[in-house]
Coordinates of C-alpha atoms in Angstrom, one line a residue:
X1 CA 5.5 10.6 -7.1
X2 CA 5.0 14.1 -8.5
X3 CA 3.8 16.6 -5.9
X4 CA 2.6 20.2 -6.5
X5 CA 3.7 22.5 -3.7
X6 CA 0.6 24.8 -4.1
X7 CA -1.6 21.7 -4.0
X8 CA 0.3 20.3 -1.0
X9 CA -0.2 23.5 0.9
X10 CA -4.0 23.2 0.7
X11 CA -3.8 20.4 3.3
X12 CA -1.6 22.2 5.8
X13 CA -2.3 25.0 8.3
X14 CA -0.6 27.4 8.3
X15 CA 0.1 27.1 4.6
X16 CA 3.1 28.8 3.0
X17 CA 5.4 25.7 3.1
X18 CA 8.4 26.6 1.0
X19 CA 10.2 24.2 -1.5
X20 CA 13.2 24.1 0.9
X21 CA 11.0 23.2 3.9
X22 CA 9.2 20.5 1.9
X23 CA 12.5 19.1 0.7
X24 CA 14.0 19.0 4.2
X25 CA 10.9 17.6 6.0
X26 CA 10.1 15.0 3.5
X27 CA 13.7 13.9 3.3
X28 CA 13.9 13.6 7.1
X29 CA 10.7 11.5 7.0
X30 CA 12.3 9.1 4.6
X31 CA 11.0 10.5 1.3
X32 CA 13.9 12.2 -0.4
X33 CA 13.2 14.7 -3.2
X34 CA 14.7 13.5 -6.5
X35 CA 14.2 16.7 -8.4
X36 CA 12.6 20.2 -8.1
X37 CA 11.1 22.0 -11.1
X38 CA 9.9 25.6 -11.1
X39 CA 6.7 25.9 -13.1
X40 CA 5.7 29.1 -15.1
X41 CA 2.7 29.5 -12.8
X42 CA 4.9 30.1 -9.8
X43 CA 4.3 26.6 -8.5
X44 CA 7.1 24.1 -7.8
X45 CA 6.9 20.4 -8.9
X46 CA 8.6 18.0 -6.5
X47 CA 9.5 14.5 -7.5
X48 CA 9.2 12.6 -4.2
X49 CA 10.8 9.1 -3.9
X50 CA 8.3 6.8 -2.3
X51 CA 9.3 3.3 -1.2
X52 CA 7.1 0.4 -2.4
X53 CA 5.7 -0.2 1.1
X54 CA 4.3 3.3 1.5
X55 CA 1.5 3.4 -1.0
X56 CA -0.3 5.9 1.4
X57 CA 2.2 8.6 0.4
X58 CA 1.4 8.3 -3.3
X59 CA -0.9 11.2 -2.8
X60 CA -0.8 14.9 -1.8
X61 CA -2.7 14.2 1.4
X62 CA -0.3 11.4 2.4
X63 CA 2.7 13.7 2.0
X64 CA 1.0 16.5 3.8
X65 CA 0.3 14.0 6.7
X66 CA 4.0 13.2 7.0
X67 CA 4.9 16.9 7.0
X68 CA 2.3 17.7 9.7
X69 CA 3.6 14.8 11.9
X70 CA 7.2 15.9 11.8
X71 CA 8.6 17.4 15.0
X72 CA 11.6 18.7 13.1
X73 CA 9.8 21.7 11.6
X74 CA 10.5 25.2 13.0
X75 CA 6.9 26.0 12.0
X76 CA 4.5 23.3 13.4
X77 CA 1.7 22.6 11.0
X78 CA -1.6 20.9 11.3
X79 CA -3.1 18.5 8.7
X80 CA -6.2 19.8 7.1
X81 CA -8.0 17.1 5.2
X82 CA -10.5 18.2 2.5
X83 CA -14.0 19.0 3.7
X84 CA -16.6 16.8 2.1
X85 CA -20.0 18.4 1.3
X86 CA -22.4 15.6 0.5
X87 CA -24.8 16.5 -2.3
X88 CA -28.5 15.9 -2.0
X89 CA -29.8 12.6 -3.4
X90 CA -32.7 11.6 -5.6
X91 CA -33.9 8.1 -6.4
X92 CA -32.0 5.0 -5.5
X93 CA -28.9 3.5 -7.2
X94 CA -30.5 0.0 -7.4
X95 CA -33.2 1.4 -9.6
X96 CA -30.6 2.1 -12.3
X97 CA -27.8 -0.4 -11.9
X98 CA -27.1 -4.0 -10.8
X99 CA -23.8 -5.2 -9.4
X100 CA -22.4 -8.7 -9.0
X101 CA -18.9 -9.3 -7.6
X102 CA -18.0 -12.9 -8.6
X103 CA -14.4 -12.6 -7.3
X104 CA -14.3 -11.3 -3.7
X105 CA -11.0 -13.0 -3.1
X106 CA -9.1 -10.8 -5.6
X107 CA -11.6 -7.9 -5.3
X108 CA -12.2 -7.5 -1.6
X109 CA -14.5 -4.5 -2.2
X110 CA -16.2 -3.0 -5.2
X111 CA -18.5 0.0 -4.8
X112 CA -20.6 1.7 -7.4
X113 CA -22.7 5.0 -7.3
X114 CA -24.9 6.5 -10.0
X115 CA -25.0 10.2 -10.8
X116 CA -27.8 11.3 -13.3
X117 CA -28.1 14.4 -15.4
X118 CA -24.4 15.4 -15.5
X119 CA -23.2 17.9 -18.1
X120 CA -19.9 16.8 -19.4
X121 CA -17.6 19.6 -20.5
X122 CA -14.5 21.6 -19.7
X123 CA -13.2 21.5 -16.1
X124 CA -13.0 24.7 -14.0
X125 CA -9.7 26.5 -13.9
X126 CA -8.7 25.3 -10.4
X127 CA -9.1 21.6 -11.5
X128 CA -7.2 22.1 -14.8
X129 CA -4.4 24.0 -12.9
X130 CA -4.1 21.3 -10.3
X131 CA -3.8 18.5 -12.8
X132 CA -1.4 20.4 -15.2
X133 CA 0.9 21.2 -12.2
X134 CA 1.7 17.5 -12.0
X135 CA 1.9 16.9 -15.7
X136 CA -1.7 15.6 -16.2
X137 CA -3.8 16.5 -19.2
X138 CA -7.3 17.8 -18.7
X139 CA -9.9 15.6 -20.5
X140 CA -13.3 16.6 -19.2
X141 CA -14.8 17.7 -15.9
X142 CA -16.0 14.2 -14.9
X143 CA -12.9 12.3 -15.8
X144 CA -10.7 15.0 -14.4
X145 CA -12.2 14.5 -11.0
X146 CA -11.2 10.8 -11.0
X147 CA -7.6 11.8 -11.8
X148 CA -7.7 14.5 -9.1
X149 CA -8.9 12.1 -6.5
X150 CA -6.2 9.6 -7.4
X151 CA -3.5 12.2 -6.7
X152 CA -5.2 13.9 -3.8
X153 CA -6.1 10.8 -1.7
X154 CA -4.4 7.9 -3.4
X155 CA -7.6 6.1 -4.2
X156 CA -7.9 5.3 -7.9
X157 CA -11.4 5.4 -9.4
X158 CA -13.2 5.1 -12.7
X159 CA -16.4 6.4 -14.3
X160 CA -18.6 4.5 -16.9
X161 CA -21.3 5.9 -19.2
X162 CA -24.4 4.2 -17.8
X163 CA -26.2 4.2 -21.1
X164 CA -23.4 2.2 -22.7
X165 CA -23.4 -0.6 -20.2
X166 CA -25.4 -3.6 -21.6
X167 CA -28.2 -4.6 -19.3
X168 CA -27.3 -1.7 -16.9
X169 CA -25.2 -4.3 -15.1
X170 CA -21.6 -4.6 -13.7
X171 CA -19.9 -7.9 -13.1
X172 CA -16.5 -8.3 -11.5
X173 CA -15.1 -11.5 -13.0
X174 CA -12.1 -13.1 -14.7
X175 CA -12.0 -12.7 -18.5
X176 CA -13.0 -15.6 -20.7
X177 CA -10.2 -16.9 -22.9
X178 CA -10.0 -14.9 -26.1
X179 CA -12.3 -12.0 -25.0
X180 CA -11.1 -8.7 -26.3
X181 CA -11.0 -5.2 -24.8
X182 CA -10.2 -1.9 -26.4
X183 CA -8.8 0.3 -23.6
X184 CA -9.1 4.1 -23.3
X185 CA -5.8 4.5 -25.2
X186 CA -7.6 2.9 -28.2
X187 CA -5.4 -0.2 -28.1
X188 CA -7.1 -3.7 -28.5
X189 CA -6.1 -6.5 -26.1
X190 CA -6.8 -10.2 -26.2
X191 CA -7.5 -11.3 -22.7
X192 CA -6.7 -14.5 -20.8
X193 CA -8.5 -16.2 -18.0
X194 CA -6.1 -14.7 -15.5
X195 CA -7.1 -11.1 -16.4
X196 CA -9.6 -9.6 -14.0
X197 CA -12.2 -7.4 -15.6
X198 CA -15.3 -5.3 -14.9
X199 CA -17.9 -6.3 -17.5
X200 CA -21.4 -5.5 -18.3
X201 CA -24.0 -8.1 -19.3
X202 CA -22.2 -8.9 -22.5
X203 CA -18.5 -8.0 -22.5
X204 CA -15.6 -6.6 -20.5
X205 CA -15.7 -2.8 -20.0
X206 CA -12.5 -2.3 -18.1
X207 CA -9.3 -4.1 -17.2
X208 CA -9.7 -4.1 -13.4
X209 CA -7.4 -1.7 -11.5
X210 CA -5.5 -0.9 -14.7
X211 CA -7.5 1.0 -17.4
X212 CA -11.0 1.5 -18.5
X213 CA -12.5 0.5 -21.7
X214 CA -13.3 2.7 -24.7
X215 CA -16.8 1.3 -25.2
X216 CA -18.1 2.8 -22.0
X217 CA -15.9 6.0 -21.7
X218 CA -17.5 9.2 -20.6
X219 CA -18.0 11.6 -23.6
X220 CA -19.7 15.0 -24.1
X221 CA -22.9 13.1 -24.9
X222 CA -22.9 11.3 -21.6
X223 CA -25.7 12.2 -19.1
X224 CA -25.7 9.4 -16.5
X225 CA -22.4 8.1 -15.1
X226 CA -21.5 5.1 -12.9
X227 CA -18.8 6.0 -10.4
X228 CA -16.6 3.0 -9.3
X229 CA -14.2 2.9 -6.5
X230 CA -12.8 -0.5 -5.5
X231 CA -9.6 -2.3 -4.3
X232 CA -7.9 -5.2 -6.0
X233 CA -5.4 -7.9 -5.3
X234 CA -1.9 -6.4 -6.0
X235 CA -0.5 -9.5 -7.6
X236 CA -3.4 -9.9 -10.0
X237 CA -3.2 -6.3 -11.1
X238 CA 0.6 -6.4 -11.5
X239 CA 0.4 -9.6 -13.6
X240 CA -2.2 -8.2 -16.0
X241 CA -0.5 -4.8 -16.3
X242 CA 2.9 -6.3 -17.1
X243 CA 1.6 -8.9 -19.5
X244 CA -0.3 -6.3 -21.5
X245 CA 2.5 -3.7 -21.0
X246 CA 0.0 -1.1 -19.6
X247 CA 1.4 1.3 -17.0
X248 CA -1.1 3.6 -15.3
X249 CA -1.3 5.7 -12.1
X250 CA -4.1 3.4 -10.9
X251 CA -2.2 0.2 -11.4
X252 CA 0.9 1.6 -9.7
X253 CA -1.1 2.3 -6.6
X254 CA -3.1 -0.9 -6.5
X255 CA 0.1 -2.9 -6.9
X256 CA 1.2 -1.4 -3.6
X257 CA -2.1 -2.0 -1.8
X258 CA -5.3 0.1 -1.2
X259 CA -7.2 -0.8 1.9
X260 CA -11.0 -1.3 1.4
X261 CA -11.7 0.7 4.5
X262 CA -10.4 3.9 2.9
X263 CA -13.0 3.7 0.1
X264 CA -16.0 5.3 1.7
X265 CA -14.6 8.8 2.4
X266 CA -12.7 8.9 -0.8
X267 CA -15.8 8.0 -2.8
X268 CA -17.9 10.6 -1.0
X269 CA -15.3 13.2 -1.8
X270 CA -15.2 12.2 -5.5
X271 CA -19.0 12.1 -6.2
X272 CA -19.4 15.5 -4.3
X273 CA -16.8 17.0 -6.7
X274 CA -18.4 15.5 -9.8
X275 CA -21.8 17.0 -8.8
X276 CA -20.0 20.3 -8.1
X277 CA -18.2 20.6 -11.4
X278 CA -20.6 18.7 -13.7
X279 CA -24.0 19.1 -12.0
X280 CA -26.3 16.2 -11.9
X281 CA -28.1 14.4 -9.1
X282 CA -26.6 11.6 -7.0
X283 CA -28.7 8.6 -6.5
X284 CA -29.2 7.5 -2.9
X285 CA -27.3 4.4 -1.7
X286 CA -24.2 2.5 -2.7
X287 CA -23.8 -0.9 -4.5
X288 CA -21.2 -2.5 -2.3
X289 CA -20.0 -6.1 -2.7
X290 CA -16.9 -8.0 -1.6
X291 CA -15.4 -9.7 1.5
X292 CA -16.0 -8.5 5.0
X293 CA -13.9 -5.5 6.0
X294 CA -10.8 -6.4 7.9
X295 CA -10.6 -5.8 11.6
X296 CA -8.3 -2.9 12.8
X297 CA -4.7 -3.9 13.3
X298 CA -3.6 -3.5 16.9
X299 CA 0.0 -3.6 18.0
X300 CA 1.5 -3.4 21.5
X301 CA 4.5 -1.0 21.8
X302 CA 6.8 -1.0 24.8
X303 CA 8.5 2.4 25.4
X304 CA 11.4 0.7 27.1
X305 CA 11.9 -1.4 24.0
X306 CA 11.8 1.7 21.9
X307 CA 14.5 3.3 24.0
X308 CA 16.8 0.3 23.8
X309 CA 16.5 0.2 20.0
X310 CA 16.9 3.9 19.4
X311 CA 19.6 4.4 22.0
X312 CA 17.9 7.5 23.4
X313 CA 15.3 8.1 26.0
X314 CA 11.9 9.1 24.4
X315 CA 9.3 9.8 27.1
X316 CA 6.1 7.9 26.7
X317 CA 4.2 11.1 26.3
X318 CA 6.3 12.1 23.3
X319 CA 5.8 8.6 21.8
X320 CA 2.1 9.0 22.1
X321 CA 2.2 12.4 20.5
X322 CA 4.3 11.3 17.6
X323 CA 2.1 8.3 16.8
X324 CA -1.2 10.2 17.1
X325 CA 0.2 12.8 14.7
X326 CA 0.4 9.9 12.2
X327 CA -3.3 9.1 12.9
X328 CA -2.3 6.0 14.9
X329 CA -4.7 5.5 17.8
X330 CA -2.8 5.1 21.1
X331 CA -4.1 3.8 24.5
X332 CA -1.7 3.6 27.4
X333 CA -2.4 0.3 29.1
X334 CA 0.4 0.5 31.7
X335 CA 3.6 2.4 32.3
X336 CA 5.4 0.3 29.7
X337 CA 2.7 -0.8 27.4
X338 CA 0.9 1.2 24.7
X339 CA -1.9 -0.4 22.6
X340 CA -1.7 1.1 19.1
X341 CA -4.5 0.9 16.6
X342 CA -3.2 1.3 13.0
X343 CA -5.2 3.5 10.6
X344 CA -6.4 1.7 7.4
X345 CA -4.1 3.6 5.1
X346 CA -0.9 2.3 6.8
X347 CA -0.7 -1.2 5.5
X348 CA 3.1 -1.3 6.3
X349 CA 2.6 -1.2 10.1
X350 CA 2.3 -4.8 11.3
X351 CA 4.9 -5.2 14.2
X352 CA 6.3 -3.4 17.2
X353 CA 9.5 -2.6 15.4
X354 CA 7.5 -0.8 12.7
X355 CA 6.2 1.6 15.4
X356 CA 9.6 2.1 16.7
X357 CA 10.7 3.2 13.3
X358 CA 7.7 5.7 13.2
X359 CA 8.9 7.2 16.5
X360 CA 12.4 7.5 15.1
X361 CA 11.2 9.2 11.9
X362 CA 8.9 11.7 13.5
X363 CA 11.4 12.5 16.4
X364 CA 14.2 13.0 13.8
X365 CA 16.9 10.6 13.1
X366 CA 19.4 13.4 13.7
X367 CA 19.0 13.1 17.5
X368 CA 19.9 9.4 17.5
X369 CA 23.5 9.1 18.5
X370 CA 26.0 7.3 16.3
X371 CA 28.6 5.3 18.2
X372 CA 32.2 5.2 17.1
X373 CA 32.3 1.5 17.9
X374 CA 29.6 -1.2 18.1
X375 CA 30.0 -4.1 20.5
X376 CA 29.0 -7.5 19.1
X377 CA 29.0 -11.0 20.3
X378 CA 30.8 -13.4 18.1
X379 CA 29.5 -16.9 18.4
X380 CA 31.6 -19.9 17.4
X381 CA 30.6 -21.4 14.0
X382 CA 28.0 -24.2 14.1
X383 CA 29.0 -27.8 13.2
X384 CA 27.3 -27.4 9.8
X385 CA 29.2 -24.2 9.0
X386 CA 32.5 -25.8 10.0
X387 CA 31.7 -28.8 7.9
X388 CA 30.9 -26.7 4.8
X389 CA 34.1 -24.7 5.3
X390 CA 36.1 -28.0 5.5
X391 CA 34.4 -29.3 2.3
X392 CA 35.3 -26.2 0.4
X393 CA 38.9 -26.2 1.6
X394 CA 39.5 -29.9 0.8
X395 CA 37.8 -30.0 -2.6
X396 CA 39.5 -26.7 -3.7
X397 CA 42.8 -28.2 -2.7
X398 CA 42.1 -31.2 -4.9
X399 CA 41.4 -29.0 -7.9
X400 CA 37.6 -28.7 -7.8
X401 CA 35.8 -25.5 -8.6
X402 CA 32.6 -24.6 -6.8
X403 CA 29.5 -23.9 -8.9
X404 CA 26.2 -22.3 -8.2
X405 CA 23.7 -23.6 -10.8
X406 CA 20.0 -23.1 -11.4
X407 CA 17.4 -25.0 -9.4
X408 CA 15.2 -25.7 -12.5
X409 CA 15.7 -28.0 -15.4
X410 CA 13.7 -29.6 -18.2
X411 CA 11.4 -32.6 -17.5
X412 CA 13.5 -34.7 -19.8
X413 CA 16.8 -34.1 -18.0
X414 CA 15.2 -34.3 -14.6
X415 CA 13.7 -37.8 -15.4
X416 CA 17.2 -39.2 -15.9
X417 CA 18.1 -38.5 -12.3
X418 CA 14.8 -39.0 -10.5
X419 CA 15.2 -41.5 -7.6
X420 CA 13.1 -44.6 -7.6
X421 CA 9.8 -44.2 -5.7
X422 CA 9.7 -40.5 -6.2
X423 CA 8.2 -38.3 -8.9
X424 CA 9.2 -35.0 -10.4
X425 CA 8.2 -31.7 -8.8
X426 CA 7.3 -28.9 -11.2
X427 CA 5.9 -25.3 -10.9
X428 CA 3.0 -23.9 -12.8
X429 CA 4.6 -20.7 -14.1
X430 CA 4.7 -19.3 -17.6
X431 CA 8.0 -17.7 -16.9
X432 CA 9.7 -21.0 -16.5
X433 CA 8.7 -22.1 -20.0
X434 CA 10.9 -25.1 -21.1
X435 CA 12.4 -25.6 -17.6
X436 CA 9.5 -25.9 -15.1
X437 CA 10.9 -28.8 -13.1
X438 CA 12.9 -28.6 -9.9
X439 CA 16.1 -30.6 -10.1
X440 CA 16.0 -34.0 -8.5
X441 CA 19.9 -34.0 -8.7
X442 CA 22.6 -31.4 -8.6
X443 CA 24.2 -33.2 -11.5
X444 CA 21.8 -31.6 -14.0
X445 CA 23.4 -28.3 -13.2
X446 CA 26.9 -29.6 -13.1
X447 CA 26.5 -31.2 -16.5
X448 CA 25.2 -28.0 -18.0
X449 CA 28.1 -26.1 -16.5
X450 CA 30.5 -28.7 -17.9
X451 CA 29.0 -28.3 -21.4
X452 CA 29.5 -24.5 -21.2
X453 CA 33.1 -25.0 -20.3
X454 CA 33.5 -27.4 -23.2
X455 CA 31.9 -25.0 -25.7
X456 CA 34.2 -22.3 -24.4
X457 CA 37.3 -24.5 -25.0
X458 CA 38.3 -24.6 -21.3
X459 CA 41.0 -27.3 -21.0
X460 CA 42.8 -27.0 -17.5
X461 CA 45.5 -29.5 -16.7
X462 CA 43.9 -32.7 -15.3
X463 CA 40.5 -31.8 -16.8
X464 CA 37.6 -29.9 -15.4
X465 CA 36.6 -30.6 -11.8
X466 CA 33.3 -29.2 -10.4
X467 CA 31.4 -29.5 -7.1
X468 CA 28.3 -28.0 -5.7
X469 CA 26.3 -28.3 -2.4
X470 CA 22.6 -27.5 -3.1
X471 CA 19.1 -28.7 -2.5
X472 CA 17.3 -31.2 -4.6
X473 CA 13.6 -31.8 -4.9
X474 CA 11.1 -34.5 -5.7
X475 CA 7.6 -35.5 -4.7
X476 CA 6.2 -38.5 -2.8
X477 CA 2.5 -39.1 -2.3
X478 CA 1.6 -35.4 -3.2
X479 CA 4.1 -34.1 -0.6
X480 CA 7.3 -32.4 -1.6
X481 CA 10.7 -33.9 -0.6
X482 CA 13.8 -31.8 -0.3
X483 CA 17.4 -32.9 0.5
X484 CA 20.7 -31.1 0.5
X485 CA 23.3 -32.9 -1.5
X486 CA 27.0 -32.7 -2.4
X487 CA 27.7 -33.5 -6.1
X488 CA 31.1 -34.0 -7.8
X489 CA 31.9 -34.0 -11.5
X490 CA 35.4 -34.6 -13.0
X491 CA 36.7 -35.4 -16.4
X492 CA 37.8 -39.0 -17.2
X493 CA 40.0 -37.7 -20.0
X494 CA 40.7 -34.5 -21.8
X495 CA 38.0 -33.5 -24.3
X496 CA 40.5 -34.0 -27.2
X497 CA 41.3 -37.6 -26.1
X498 CA 39.1 -40.7 -26.3
X499 CA 38.6 -42.2 -22.8
X500 CA 40.2 -45.6 -22.3
X501 CA 40.2 -48.2 -19.5
X502 CA 43.2 -46.6 -17.8
X503 CA 41.9 -43.0 -17.9
X504 CA 38.5 -44.1 -16.6
X505 CA 40.1 -46.1 -13.7
X506 CA 42.2 -43.1 -12.9
X507 CA 39.1 -40.9 -12.8
X508 CA 37.2 -43.4 -10.6
X509 CA 40.2 -43.6 -8.2
X510 CA 40.4 -39.8 -8.1
X511 CA 36.6 -39.5 -7.3
X512 CA 36.9 -42.2 -4.7
X513 CA 39.9 -40.5 -3.1
X514 CA 38.0 -37.2 -2.9
X515 CA 35.0 -38.9 -1.3
X516 CA 37.1 -40.8 1.3
X517 CA 39.1 -37.7 2.1
X518 CA 35.8 -35.8 2.8
X519 CA 34.4 -38.7 4.9
X520 CA 37.6 -38.9 7.1
X521 CA 37.6 -35.1 7.6
X522 CA 33.9 -34.9 8.5
X523 CA 33.0 -38.2 10.1
X524 CA 36.3 -39.7 11.1
X525 CA 37.8 -43.1 10.1

């Protein structure tokens, strides 16, 4: 995540955060700086490493929040979110646009606003400078605001030219097989029924959560725009983006999760900026469709539990202060019980241990002692563990090699080993291609492994001997069946020799001896 130091300082009071301070505080908070670049403007570009569960920090405001919450800074700072100046409104959005969200499961919230009479042109210097500081190219004042909001607040958004939407309608739906969409990069894509789109009355106008369409892009001739801010199912967005090989800042954030409750303030900020830099008049009201908003997440935190895990005493008052600095609501229910309300942007906080980690991060990991020795309780191995250890020792002693083979096979091979009364179990996944069937026997993998050895010319004395302990799968009456089996495979004769009665009998006796040895060792006479 590229962060401009000048941009970051806009959300901190006092400002004046230096590159070294930003590096130190973000690293202590768990966001190390991968590189620092001095820009000709006097700004510094920081490449911040953000883990996949912290989508809230894919924004300048998110990083500023972490810095303001830190108790390690010699200069305490306060978070200063941007002030929103709502523009005056004229007319109603429903007079100019209709919205239908057909897929509220994968689009839990879609909002649309209309701004009329905009003047599309170059962006003001402050907006151009902000975008260029993180390597973004200025396009025009309206589009630049959407890119600015993505990097300021972490809420991707999009604008359509209202006049180019057929029927003045927006439909959130899955694409129809074979529909095409030319994206803003001028590339044409053939869509599948698994691709989620935003369409007008006739055709797709954007690939949802990934990239807009060229047919409805905002140009210098645009006068009325539709501003969209939504949230999408991460898996659906990731699948479409990877299949079509499109990587965008929007998709990167949606793949990590954007809470629908964060949309209102972010959208208000965006349309206010559009009216500021491009003029125009905002229509009253918002078209808003999707699933009901999720209830706030509430987690109970025990200070005593926090102390035991961290190994230090953290007073309850300090815990409350640390969590509130992260915008986590805290109510002290009793001496050892804090009821914490998680803010919408923190999708990663779901358990008590998550809050303990937040206390550790904001308090500073440096104050947590590191012991020279760690006392552990060693429990005796369970029966199943002892049995597996004995199986391995015995079979290895008899010349068998353990294998770990793939759980999938082709339907043709699986059918050869499917037990009577059961049917094959397969997965519906394009990535599995020719091998979509879960193995009903470990032998399918052992035979593949034996063939690989044969092709490689492996000829150990006594022939190849393989074994594997693994799960096998089938289906009975629409319910899956899973067992854990031991499978053995050994050569009846060297590959160069033709098997005869004597060699086959020798192999059978060897296999029977291996089985009887295992039975005696594991179950007794």
